[in-house]
XYZ file of C-alpha atoms in Angstrom:
451
model
C -3.807 -11.269 -2.949
C -2.484 -12.219 0.344
C -4.282 -13.735 3.212
C -2.691 -12.883 6.521
C -0.113 -11.408 6.590
C -0.498 -9.163 3.555
C 2.434 -8.234 1.359
C 1.559 -4.836 -0.022
C 3.881 -2.234 -1.451
C 5.020 0.181 1.201
C 6.396 3.678 1.258
C 10.122 3.959 0.574
C 10.317 0.206 0.155
C 9.020 -0.497 -3.317
C 7.806 -4.071 -3.067
C 6.561 -6.230 -5.842
C 2.843 -6.668 -5.186
C 2.945 -10.447 -5.174
C 0.713 -13.105 -3.731
C 1.454 -14.355 -0.233
C -0.771 -17.294 0.602
C -0.650 -18.629 4.141
C -1.215 -22.030 5.694
C -1.727 -22.443 9.417
C 0.267 -25.010 11.336
C -1.944 -27.518 13.111
C -0.093 -27.275 16.392
C -1.158 -26.365 19.946
C -1.420 -22.640 20.597
C 0.953 -20.996 23.036
C 0.299 -17.754 24.899
C 1.443 -14.328 23.840
C 4.025 -12.297 25.715
C 3.089 -8.616 25.612
C 5.445 -6.173 23.943
C 6.756 -3.250 25.907
C 4.605 -0.175 25.283
C 6.152 2.991 23.860
C 7.274 5.360 26.570
C 6.998 9.123 26.741
C 5.220 11.610 24.566
C 5.783 11.072 20.845
C 7.641 13.959 19.271
C 7.463 15.164 15.662
C 10.172 12.770 14.460
C 8.224 9.757 15.784
C 4.929 11.131 14.494
C 6.433 11.560 11.030
C 7.839 8.041 11.165
C 4.398 6.683 12.039
C 2.829 8.807 9.287
C 5.170 7.132 6.822
C 3.612 3.841 7.936
C 0.108 5.141 7.303
C -0.849 6.873 10.532
C -1.163 10.379 9.095
C -4.257 10.849 11.238
C -2.223 11.166 14.464
C 0.129 13.615 12.761
C -2.827 15.757 11.673
C -4.139 15.868 15.240
C -0.705 16.786 16.619
C 0.114 19.417 13.967
C -1.114 22.459 15.967
C 1.281 21.532 18.766
C 4.418 21.188 16.598
C 6.289 24.430 17.276
C 9.587 23.860 15.468
C 8.994 25.425 12.019
C 11.139 22.843 10.197
C 9.411 19.845 11.710
C 6.093 21.583 11.178
C 6.892 22.112 7.484
C 7.776 18.426 7.030
C 4.526 17.469 8.760
C 2.545 19.814 6.491
C 4.219 18.314 3.413
C 3.416 14.753 4.528
C -0.211 15.679 5.249
C -0.627 17.494 1.915
C 0.821 14.548 -0.023
C -1.424 12.113 1.843
C -4.461 14.103 0.700
C -3.171 14.031 -2.909
C -2.418 17.759 -2.768
C 0.923 17.031 -4.397
C 1.507 20.594 -5.630
C 1.415 21.859 -2.045
C 3.630 19.011 -0.833
C 6.248 19.723 -3.510
C 6.192 23.449 -2.711
C 6.809 22.912 1.007
C 9.519 20.299 0.426
C 11.318 22.470 -2.117
C 11.444 25.311 0.407
C 12.838 22.994 3.066
C 15.488 21.540 0.766
C 16.588 25.042 -0.250
C 17.521 25.835 3.369
C 21.265 25.568 3.733
C 21.046 25.151 7.506
C 18.739 22.116 7.357
C 20.294 19.160 9.212
C 21.032 15.892 7.381
C 18.268 13.895 9.070
C 15.535 16.318 8.045
C 17.020 16.706 4.579
C 16.961 12.931 4.135
C 13.310 12.841 5.234
C 12.446 15.621 2.788
C 14.154 13.866 -0.143
C 12.406 10.625 0.803
C 8.987 12.320 0.882
C 9.671 14.015 -2.436
C 10.608 10.652 -3.951
C 7.311 9.178 -2.695
C 5.280 12.020 -4.190
C 7.105 11.963 -7.522
C 6.965 8.174 -7.908
C 3.241 8.057 -7.130
C 2.640 10.759 -9.759
C 4.662 8.846 -12.333
C 7.346 11.541 -12.407
C 10.139 8.985 -12.384
C 12.876 11.467 -13.311
C 12.115 13.484 -10.172
C 11.902 10.295 -8.112
C 15.295 9.155 -9.399
C 16.831 12.544 -8.563
C 15.303 12.570 -5.072
C 16.445 9.028 -4.239
C 19.908 9.840 -5.575
C 20.150 12.838 -3.222
C 18.786 10.815 -0.318
C 21.286 8.005 -0.904
C 24.194 10.463 -1.060
C 23.146 11.996 2.267
C 22.814 8.609 3.945
C 26.205 7.478 2.638
C 27.805 10.577 4.171
C 25.859 10.298 7.417
C 24.198 6.898 8.079
C 22.826 8.288 11.361
C 20.540 10.569 9.323
C 18.324 7.596 8.444
C 14.922 7.570 10.117
C 14.731 3.792 9.658
C 17.509 1.173 9.316
C 16.206 0.167 5.881
C 16.091 3.701 4.442
C 19.258 3.318 2.355
C 18.162 -0.033 0.901
C 14.671 1.311 0.204
C 16.060 4.379 -1.554
C 18.350 2.181 -3.654
C 15.429 -0.066 -4.624
C 13.195 2.813 -5.656
C 16.084 4.465 -7.511
C 16.726 1.231 -9.382
C 13.189 1.295 -10.768
C 12.782 5.054 -11.229
C 16.076 5.581 -13.099
C 15.317 3.436 -16.185
C 11.794 4.921 -16.300
C 13.054 8.515 -16.177
C 13.359 8.693 -19.977
C 10.040 6.946 -20.665
C 6.952 8.977 -21.502
C 4.722 9.294 -18.441
C 1.412 7.506 -18.001
C -1.377 9.590 -19.508
C -5.166 9.282 -19.619
C -6.305 9.301 -23.252
C -10.035 9.265 -22.490
C -12.445 8.338 -19.712
C -16.105 7.473 -20.220
C -17.021 5.573 -17.016
C -18.476 2.150 -17.741
C -19.217 -0.746 -15.311
C -16.951 -3.790 -15.451
C -17.792 -7.276 -14.222
C -15.388 -8.854 -11.733
C -15.223 -12.418 -10.402
C -13.602 -14.018 -7.375
C -10.942 -16.654 -7.913
C -10.241 -19.725 -5.786
C -8.448 -17.728 -3.062
C -11.063 -14.976 -3.027
C -9.319 -12.295 -5.093
C -11.233 -10.130 -7.561
C -10.314 -10.493 -11.224
C -11.552 -8.684 -14.325
C -10.814 -8.547 -18.039
C -8.555 -5.694 -19.124
C -7.569 -4.732 -22.668
C -3.836 -4.222 -23.160
C -2.544 -3.215 -26.579
C -5.824 -4.474 -28.029
C -5.628 -7.908 -26.347
C -7.861 -9.108 -23.518
C -6.134 -10.186 -20.321
C -7.608 -11.304 -16.998
C -6.021 -9.392 -14.112
C -6.224 -9.383 -10.335
C -7.435 -5.963 -9.116
C -5.077 -4.884 -6.347
C -5.225 -1.486 -4.624
C -2.167 -2.618 -2.632
C 0.096 -2.978 -5.670
C 2.455 -0.031 -6.159
C 2.785 -0.962 -9.830
C 0.950 -3.352 -12.135
C 2.557 -6.762 -12.709
C 2.653 -9.413 -15.443
C 4.426 -12.694 -15.997
C 7.146 -12.888 -18.658
C 4.975 -14.992 -20.992
C 2.023 -12.611 -20.568
C 4.221 -9.591 -21.260
C 5.286 -11.160 -24.551
C 1.719 -12.041 -25.531
C 0.488 -8.527 -24.748
C 3.296 -6.899 -26.696
C 4.818 -4.926 -23.819
C 7.967 -2.947 -24.549
C 10.672 -4.281 -22.219
C 13.274 -1.847 -20.961
C 16.882 -2.937 -21.125
C 17.304 -2.951 -17.350
C 16.824 -5.597 -14.668
C 15.729 -4.325 -11.283
C 15.092 -5.907 -7.912
C 12.053 -5.787 -5.662
C 11.268 -7.307 -2.277
C 8.860 -10.112 -1.540
C 6.917 -11.395 1.445
C 9.722 -13.849 2.150
C 12.102 -10.871 2.453
C 14.145 -12.079 -0.490
C 15.086 -9.943 -3.461
C 13.160 -10.835 -6.603
C 14.715 -9.879 -9.974
C 12.287 -8.326 -12.441
C 12.147 -6.478 -15.728
C 10.126 -3.377 -16.541
C 7.599 -3.369 -19.365
C 5.509 -0.578 -20.881
C 2.009 -1.052 -22.291
C 1.327 1.446 -25.071
C -2.382 1.410 -24.224
C -4.610 -0.098 -21.564
C -8.419 0.017 -21.428
C -10.597 -0.807 -18.431
C -14.026 0.327 -17.171
C -14.251 3.078 -19.790
C -10.733 4.340 -19.077
C -8.135 4.450 -21.853
C -4.645 5.105 -20.613
C -1.254 5.218 -22.336
C 2.265 4.263 -21.259
C 1.354 1.999 -18.342
C 4.297 0.607 -16.360
C 4.381 -3.099 -15.476
C 6.846 -5.116 -13.453
C 7.626 -8.288 -15.425
C 8.388 -11.441 -13.426
C 9.443 -14.898 -14.497
C 6.393 -17.132 -14.856
C 7.501 -19.276 -11.905
C 7.443 -16.186 -9.706
C 3.659 -16.057 -10.014
C 3.034 -19.747 -9.317
C 1.937 -20.628 -5.784
C 1.655 -23.750 -3.676
C -2.090 -24.016 -3.310
C -3.943 -27.338 -3.496
C -4.922 -27.867 -7.114
C -2.440 -25.215 -8.247
C -2.749 -21.439 -8.420
C -1.101 -18.833 -10.605
C -1.480 -15.201 -11.575
C -0.733 -13.880 -15.034
C -1.330 -10.177 -14.391
C -2.135 -7.654 -11.657
C -3.727 -4.237 -12.160
C -2.223 -1.904 -9.580
C -2.735 1.425 -7.864
C -1.444 3.771 -10.628
C -4.231 2.638 -12.993
C -6.993 2.204 -10.399
C -6.323 5.718 -9.100
C -7.246 7.160 -12.502
C -10.807 5.824 -12.082
C -11.245 8.574 -9.429
C -14.190 7.020 -7.596
C -14.575 3.228 -7.724
C -17.484 1.271 -6.304
C -16.923 -2.468 -5.764
C -20.347 -4.080 -5.445
C -20.973 -7.376 -3.706
C -22.581 -8.748 -6.879
C -19.225 -8.441 -8.629
C -19.755 -5.222 -10.551
C -17.067 -2.573 -10.468
C -18.635 0.818 -11.130
C -16.517 3.912 -11.785
C -18.665 6.859 -10.743
C -18.668 10.628 -11.150
C -17.372 12.482 -8.131
C -19.863 12.455 -5.263
C -21.408 15.653 -3.974
C -19.211 17.402 -1.465
C -16.043 17.320 -3.556
C -13.614 19.858 -2.180
C -14.713 19.345 1.431
C -12.245 18.310 4.137
C -10.654 14.918 3.363
C -12.462 11.919 4.766
C -11.090 8.747 6.344
C -8.599 7.859 3.591
C -4.971 8.905 3.088
C -2.215 7.967 0.626
C 1.431 7.349 1.492
C 3.433 6.965 -1.689
C 1.200 4.563 -3.609
C -0.417 2.958 -0.559
C -3.935 3.644 0.723
C -4.645 3.858 4.457
C -7.976 4.156 6.206
C -8.754 5.389 9.716
C -10.239 2.595 11.854
C -10.634 1.364 15.434
C -10.040 -2.178 16.693
C -11.660 -2.817 20.066
C -11.839 0.950 20.478
C -8.137 1.516 19.712
C -7.347 3.803 16.750
C -5.323 2.242 13.936
C -4.464 3.167 10.339
C -5.093 0.108 8.152
C -3.602 -0.429 4.724
C -6.522 -0.744 2.287
C -5.514 -3.722 0.171
C -8.064 -5.321 -2.137
C -5.375 -7.879 -2.958
C -5.342 -9.169 0.630
C -7.908 -11.843 1.322
C -7.569 -11.481 5.110
C -7.286 -8.532 7.465
C -4.639 -8.548 10.176
C -2.661 -6.372 12.583
C 1.112 -6.050 12.692
C 3.796 -6.216 15.388
C 3.707 -2.413 15.467
C 0.112 -2.579 16.661
C 1.067 -5.285 19.175
C 3.843 -3.107 20.571
C 1.430 -0.184 20.935
C -1.297 -2.214 22.632
C 0.250 -4.933 24.816
C -2.916 -5.005 26.902
C -4.827 -6.457 23.942
C -2.517 -9.426 23.434
C -1.700 -10.305 27.028
C -2.580 -13.969 27.540
C -3.904 -14.536 24.024
C -3.203 -17.871 22.311
C -0.617 -17.763 19.523
C -0.019 -19.778 16.388
C 2.701 -20.120 13.785
C 1.606 -19.144 10.272
C 3.445 -20.057 7.059
C 3.231 -18.151 3.799
C 4.453 -18.652 0.265
C 5.459 -15.799 -2.017
C 7.394 -15.175 -5.202
C 10.563 -14.890 -3.143
C 10.154 -18.191 -1.337
C 8.485 -18.894 1.990
C 8.312 -17.228 5.367
C 6.426 -17.581 8.616
C 5.421 -15.514 11.594
C 4.110 -15.991 15.090
C 0.712 -14.390 15.614
C -1.596 -13.807 18.531
C -5.264 -14.543 17.902
C -7.662 -11.873 19.186
C -11.171 -13.372 19.417
C -14.496 -11.547 19.272
C -12.975 -8.292 18.058
C -14.847 -5.249 16.816
C -13.729 -3.127 13.893
C -15.113 0.397 13.438
C -14.977 1.828 9.904
C -16.818 4.681 8.229
C -19.298 4.935 11.098
C -20.066 1.199 11.058
C -19.134 -1.504 13.579
C -18.185 -4.922 12.222
C -17.914 -7.878 14.628
C -14.998 -10.180 13.822
C -14.780 -13.765 14.979
C -11.041 -13.257 15.326
C -8.149 -11.244 13.942
C -4.459 -12.186 13.841
C -1.871 -9.858 15.391
C 1.707 -10.430 14.236
C 4.292 -10.687 17.006
C 7.639 -11.277 15.289
C 9.342 -7.953 14.624
C 11.968 -7.725 11.905
C 13.002 -5.375 9.126
C 10.294 -6.494 6.739
C 6.906 -5.290 5.610
C 5.348 -6.169 8.957
C 7.199 -3.265 10.612
C 6.129 -0.805 7.894
C 2.422 -0.593 8.721
C 0.039 -1.129 11.621
C -2.331 -3.515 9.885
C -4.198 -4.370 6.718
C -7.849 -4.160 5.711
C -8.493 -7.041 3.331
C -11.228 -8.730 1.380
C -12.680 -10.634 4.342
C -13.920 -7.360 5.866
C -14.601 -5.477 2.625
C -16.750 -8.393 1.486
C -19.049 -7.907 4.493
C -20.656 -4.852 2.895
C -23.170 -4.453 0.084
C -20.478 -2.327 -1.570
C -17.275 -0.499 -0.786
C -16.127 2.587 -2.633
C -12.775 4.352 -2.881
C -13.324 8.054 -3.555
C -10.066 9.768 -4.532
C -11.823 13.141 -4.859
C -13.029 13.262 -1.255
C -10.316 10.908 0.073
C -12.861 8.592 1.618
C -13.551 4.896 1.923
C -17.326 4.649 1.770
C -19.092 1.498 2.906
C -22.562 0.155 2.135
C -24.790 -1.772 4.494
C -23.372 -4.708 6.436
C -24.502 -8.007 4.927
C -25.264 -10.682 7.557
C -22.855 -13.618 7.571
C -24.733 -16.844 6.638
């Protein structure tokens, strides 16, 4: 739901999955100044930090060379969680946290990872406990933070997990896979009808949303149970957005019936956007529900088809990993490896300042432009380089791109939390795209020629 740049939810920084629509300034392009490349060999701490931003693939390759048993254990836990082997991740983290000699920095990382795993599973009591422990450690020793925003991120996740700790967890009541028809709206996002508490509601389908979202009026119409607690989430404009938490007793979609679904509830104005002719969203169906469909095929004709697990289930994980509630896919841009956030709610693909810093040779001399974006928290802008005639390699296929934007302005926002986003502009180039949570793979159909 965000052209470039996207505004997905990110690990340890629970963001409201809101729309961020961008308008380009009609001004002359300047030329990009390359970022300084990283120096030296990246150690386990840096590899783990990058894994938290989606690049688990580099961590997996480096794992055999990590000799320190404590760093190795943290790496194994991160890798297991990213493959949805949460039992293994919890086991390794519990062993690490039981060590009395563990230093504060590694303890804080372990609590943060455990919070990610628990929150993604809907175990909000465990997530609240983990974020509480992490916050206490960081208060005692701020230098233990792996990232300057760790304390704020832990506080934000704790603020949402704590009121949910006493609520019954999301549970699948039944699942008889059935195709659902989707349609694209005026900004290119996929929408479908979902039944909530027996009422039909059109929702944007967003793999990049950490939680589902509704407007205040929609929450009332659907009969959501509102918790007596106001929380705060971030937005693309880097402002804090106040929100309530609502619970749907039952939700039905594509043959799936699921109970106790969590929604973030925003004021109606928070889902209104400055698009010519007007644009608003009433509801968003997020990752926690879509994950329960197990294997989802999005066809170019608009059909969403939940499928039985493909043959080969149980084989080594494919090109997809999960960090918290965010999906990342292994890709190459102009031959350079990059982990892209798979976000069906982003209408455009883009690369972040982190990618720019890693690959200054790609942006040297490129024209730049200033891009403006509106979100529920207000407005923001960024300076981007424009890489023309790029190639994107995914799932064994090469997609030519007329251009792709590379963010240049680094700050403590979502743009420093991932290396790039894979959005609807690229996904729409295939006859279908399929997210397979059993084999951890993004599977792509044939490339459809651009008219």
